XYZ file of C-alpha atoms in Angstrom:
275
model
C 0.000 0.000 0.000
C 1.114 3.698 -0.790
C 3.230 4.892 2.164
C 0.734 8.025 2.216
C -1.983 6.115 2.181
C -1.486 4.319 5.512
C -0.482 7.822 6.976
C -3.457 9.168 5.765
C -5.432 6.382 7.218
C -3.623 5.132 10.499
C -1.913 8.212 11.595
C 0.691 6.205 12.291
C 4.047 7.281 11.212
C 5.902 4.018 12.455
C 3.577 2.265 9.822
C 3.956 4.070 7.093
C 7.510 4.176 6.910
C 9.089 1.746 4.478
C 13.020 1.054 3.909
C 14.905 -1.647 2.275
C 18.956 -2.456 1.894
C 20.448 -1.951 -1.072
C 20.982 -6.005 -2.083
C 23.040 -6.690 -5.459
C 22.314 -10.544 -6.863
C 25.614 -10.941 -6.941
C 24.810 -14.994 -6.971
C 22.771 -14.648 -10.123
C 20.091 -15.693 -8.094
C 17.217 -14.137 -9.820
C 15.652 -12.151 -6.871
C 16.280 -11.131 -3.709
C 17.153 -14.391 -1.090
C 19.704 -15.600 1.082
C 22.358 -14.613 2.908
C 24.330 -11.485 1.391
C 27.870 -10.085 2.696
C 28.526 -6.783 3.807
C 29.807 -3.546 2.119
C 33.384 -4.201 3.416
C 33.255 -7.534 2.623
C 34.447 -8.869 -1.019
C 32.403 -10.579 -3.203
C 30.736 -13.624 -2.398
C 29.641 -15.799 -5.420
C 27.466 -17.897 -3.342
C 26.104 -15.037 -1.462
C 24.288 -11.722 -2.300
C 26.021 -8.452 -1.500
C 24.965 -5.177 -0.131
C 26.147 -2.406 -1.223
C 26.560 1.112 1.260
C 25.394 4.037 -1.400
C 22.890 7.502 -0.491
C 20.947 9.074 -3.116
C 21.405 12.444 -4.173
C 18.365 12.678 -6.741
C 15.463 10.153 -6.776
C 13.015 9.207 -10.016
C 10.723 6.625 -10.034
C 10.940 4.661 -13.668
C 7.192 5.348 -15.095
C 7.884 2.195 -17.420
C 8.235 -0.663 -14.823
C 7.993 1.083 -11.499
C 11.410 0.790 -10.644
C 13.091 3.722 -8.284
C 16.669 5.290 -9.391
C 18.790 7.465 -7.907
C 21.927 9.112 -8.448
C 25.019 8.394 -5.683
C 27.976 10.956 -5.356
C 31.668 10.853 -5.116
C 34.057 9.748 -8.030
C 33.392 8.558 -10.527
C 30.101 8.235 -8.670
C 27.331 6.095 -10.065
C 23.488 5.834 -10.661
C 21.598 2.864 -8.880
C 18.688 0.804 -9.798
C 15.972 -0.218 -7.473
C 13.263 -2.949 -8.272
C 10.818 -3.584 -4.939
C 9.646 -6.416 -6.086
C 6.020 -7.613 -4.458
C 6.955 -7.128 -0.932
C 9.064 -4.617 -0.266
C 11.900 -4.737 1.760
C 12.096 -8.521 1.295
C 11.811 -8.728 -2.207
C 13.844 -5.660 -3.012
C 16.947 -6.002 -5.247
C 19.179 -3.181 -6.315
C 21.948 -2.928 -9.483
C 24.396 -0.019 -9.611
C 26.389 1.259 -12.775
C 29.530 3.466 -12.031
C 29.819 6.444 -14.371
C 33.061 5.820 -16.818
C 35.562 8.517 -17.408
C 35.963 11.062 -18.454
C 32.461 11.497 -16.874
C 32.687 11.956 -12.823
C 30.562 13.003 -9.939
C 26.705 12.839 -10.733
C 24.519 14.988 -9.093
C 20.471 16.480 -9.657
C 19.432 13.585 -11.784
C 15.832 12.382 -13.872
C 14.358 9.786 -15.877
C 13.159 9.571 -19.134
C 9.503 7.906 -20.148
C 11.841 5.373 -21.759
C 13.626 4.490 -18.935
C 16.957 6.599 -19.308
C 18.689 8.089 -16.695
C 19.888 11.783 -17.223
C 22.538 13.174 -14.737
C 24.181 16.514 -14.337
C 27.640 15.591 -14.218
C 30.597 17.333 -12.464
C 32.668 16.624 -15.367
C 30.935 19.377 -17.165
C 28.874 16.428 -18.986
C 25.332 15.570 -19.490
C 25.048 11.659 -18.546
C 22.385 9.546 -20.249
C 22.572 5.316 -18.660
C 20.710 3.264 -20.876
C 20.248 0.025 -19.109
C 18.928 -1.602 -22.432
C 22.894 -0.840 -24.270
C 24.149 -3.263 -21.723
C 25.564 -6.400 -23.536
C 26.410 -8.358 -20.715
C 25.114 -9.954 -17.525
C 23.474 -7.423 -15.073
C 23.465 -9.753 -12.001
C 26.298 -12.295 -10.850
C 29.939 -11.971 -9.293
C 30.838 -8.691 -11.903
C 27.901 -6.802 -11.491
C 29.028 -4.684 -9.412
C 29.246 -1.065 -11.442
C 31.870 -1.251 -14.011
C 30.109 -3.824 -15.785
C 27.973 -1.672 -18.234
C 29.965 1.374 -19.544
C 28.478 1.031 -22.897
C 25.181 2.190 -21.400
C 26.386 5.882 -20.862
C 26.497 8.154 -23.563
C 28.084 11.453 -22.094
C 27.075 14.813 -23.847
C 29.571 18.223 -22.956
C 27.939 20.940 -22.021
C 28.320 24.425 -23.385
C 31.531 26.200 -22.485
C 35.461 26.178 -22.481
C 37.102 23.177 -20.725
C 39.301 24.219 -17.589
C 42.746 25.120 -18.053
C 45.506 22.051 -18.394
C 42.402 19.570 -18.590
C 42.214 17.611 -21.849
C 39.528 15.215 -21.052
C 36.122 15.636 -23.146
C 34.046 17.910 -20.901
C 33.714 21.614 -19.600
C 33.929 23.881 -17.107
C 30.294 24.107 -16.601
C 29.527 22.490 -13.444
C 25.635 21.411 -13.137
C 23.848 21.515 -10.279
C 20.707 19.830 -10.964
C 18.618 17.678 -14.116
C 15.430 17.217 -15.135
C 13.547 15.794 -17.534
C 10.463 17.285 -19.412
C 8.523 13.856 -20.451
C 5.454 16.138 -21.124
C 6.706 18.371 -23.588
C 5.755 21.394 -20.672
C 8.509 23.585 -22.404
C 7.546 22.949 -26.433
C 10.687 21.083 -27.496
C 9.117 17.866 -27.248
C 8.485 15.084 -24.418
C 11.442 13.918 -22.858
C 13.710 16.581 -23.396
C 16.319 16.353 -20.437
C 17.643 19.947 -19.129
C 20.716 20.879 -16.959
C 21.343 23.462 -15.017
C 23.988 25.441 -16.213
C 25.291 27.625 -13.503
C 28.202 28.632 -14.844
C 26.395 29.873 -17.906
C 23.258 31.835 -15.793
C 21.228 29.082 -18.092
C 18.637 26.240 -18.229
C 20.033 23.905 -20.938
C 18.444 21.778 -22.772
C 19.130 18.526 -25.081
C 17.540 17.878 -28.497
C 18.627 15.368 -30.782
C 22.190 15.053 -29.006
C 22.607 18.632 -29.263
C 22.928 21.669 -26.097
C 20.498 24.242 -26.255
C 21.893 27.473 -23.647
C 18.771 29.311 -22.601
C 20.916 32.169 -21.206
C 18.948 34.529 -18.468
C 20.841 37.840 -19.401
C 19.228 39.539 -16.437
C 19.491 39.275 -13.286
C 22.970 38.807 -13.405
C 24.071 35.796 -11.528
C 21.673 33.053 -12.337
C 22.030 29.877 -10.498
C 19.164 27.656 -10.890
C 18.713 24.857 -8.095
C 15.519 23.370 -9.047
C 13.448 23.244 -12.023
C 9.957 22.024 -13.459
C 7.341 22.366 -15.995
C 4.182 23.288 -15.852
C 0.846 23.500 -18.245
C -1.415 25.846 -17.224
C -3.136 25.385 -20.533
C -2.719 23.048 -23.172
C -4.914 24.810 -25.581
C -2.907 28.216 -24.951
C -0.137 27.504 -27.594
C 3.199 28.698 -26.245
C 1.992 31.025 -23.681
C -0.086 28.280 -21.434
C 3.079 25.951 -21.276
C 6.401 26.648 -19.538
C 9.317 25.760 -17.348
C 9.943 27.291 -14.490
C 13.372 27.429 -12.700
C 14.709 29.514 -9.158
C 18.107 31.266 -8.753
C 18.685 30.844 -5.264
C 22.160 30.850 -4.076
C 22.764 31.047 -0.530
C 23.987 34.274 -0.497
C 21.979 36.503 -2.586
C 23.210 39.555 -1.107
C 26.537 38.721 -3.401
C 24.497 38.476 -7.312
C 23.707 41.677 -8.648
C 21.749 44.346 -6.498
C 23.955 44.057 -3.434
C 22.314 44.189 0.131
C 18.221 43.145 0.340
C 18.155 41.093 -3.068
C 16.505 38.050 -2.691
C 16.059 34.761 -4.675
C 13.880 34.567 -7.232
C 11.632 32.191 -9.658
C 12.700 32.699 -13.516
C 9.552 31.369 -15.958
C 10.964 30.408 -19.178
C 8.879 30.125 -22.671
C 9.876 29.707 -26.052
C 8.064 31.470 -28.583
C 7.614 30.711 -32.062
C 9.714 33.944 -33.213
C 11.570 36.801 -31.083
C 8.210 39.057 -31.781
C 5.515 36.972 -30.487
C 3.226 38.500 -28.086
């Protein structure tokens, strides 16, 4: 039953609470079962293993019900979730490590199809297809480096950093999103970044960065962002995205003491001149 639900209904928050391990069928068992080792513990073949990861983003797959999330650090990594029937037992989880020269997801979504978009501190956009993978995704391997062909990593607008040769660029993304409803007008499930070191939302279409520069106020840095159709009959002007620059210290952007954070609507028009 929906966690809400019981709270709704019981009022009781011990109830409605729900957790489960994060379980890798390292065994190739199939499901969730057995005995498992522990994160500081090597691989068992014979045994299940859990794995010791937090998630920075969470998006439910609206495919197969599935829950992703998107774990820190380097190279960091995005990690699978099935519940099964009966949550925690049946639970079983599969992680995929990001491969260079991508590094560090962060803000992360997923696509109607099942992708995974991440804002990358590489100065990437990361897409994990779990459908590229060619090989097993459970046994004694599985364990994160086994699928790099699943990533595709798009670079994001902007010059690389200085002495760094990699594919990438300086932009450093806070957050992703995806807009599987087409709330913006490019089309349903168009992923976006935030690019705060361009004051931008940007967008991918067909493999290709779209910088939706804010040229005012100066200092943009978006840390959240979502669409919205106020009317779907209303052409461009009932659809939109809408995005907040709110750095912790607002006082520093552009208007000095008293300015405060703010909520930027974005809409694309058909031409510069529409009204």
């Amino acid at each position: 039953m929906d966690q809400y639900k019981v709270l709704e209904e019981t009022g009781d928050e011990v109830k409605a609470q729900g957790w489960t391990a994060f379980i890798l069928d390292t065994n190739g068992l199939g499901h969730r079962g057995g005995d498992y080792v522990e994160p500081n513990q090597p691989v068992d073949p014979a045994k299940q293993k859990r794995i010791r990861v937090g998630f920075y983003a969470v998006a439910p797959n609206p495919g197969d019900g599935t829950v992703w999330g998107s774990v820190t650090g380097y190279p960091g990594s995005v990690v699978r979730v099935d519940p099964g029937s009966s949550p925690p037992a049946t639970a079983l989880s599969e992680i995929y490590e990001v491969p260079l020269p991508g590094f560090s997801p962060r803000g992360a979504d997923i696509d109607s199809k099942g992708v995974m978009w991440s804002a990358l501190a590489s100065g990437h956009l990361g897409a994990f297809d779990r459908s590229k993978c060619k090989g097993p995704l459970n046994g004694p391997n599985a364990t994160g480096k086994h699928c790099p062909e699943g990533w595709t990593l798009y670079p994001l607008p902007g010059p690389q950093l200085g002495g760094v040769e990699e594919n990438g660029s300086g932009e450093t993304p806070y957050y992703a999103w995806v807009d599987q409803h087409n709330t913006f007008g490019l089309g349903n499930d168009v992923p976006f970044a935030t690019g705060n070191q361009n004051d931008s939302l940007i967008a991918l279409k067909d493999g290709k960065p779209i910088n939706l520069v804010v040229p005012y106020p100066m200092g943009f840095w978006a840390k959240a962002l979502d669409g919205r159709i106020d009317d779907p009959n209303g052409g461009w002007k009932g659809r939109g995205v809408w995005s907040n620059t709110g750095n912790r210290t607002p006082f520093h952007l552009e208007g000095g003491k008293g300015t405060t954070p703010k909520v930027v609507h974005f809409q694309m028009r058909p031409d510069p001149l529409a009204r």
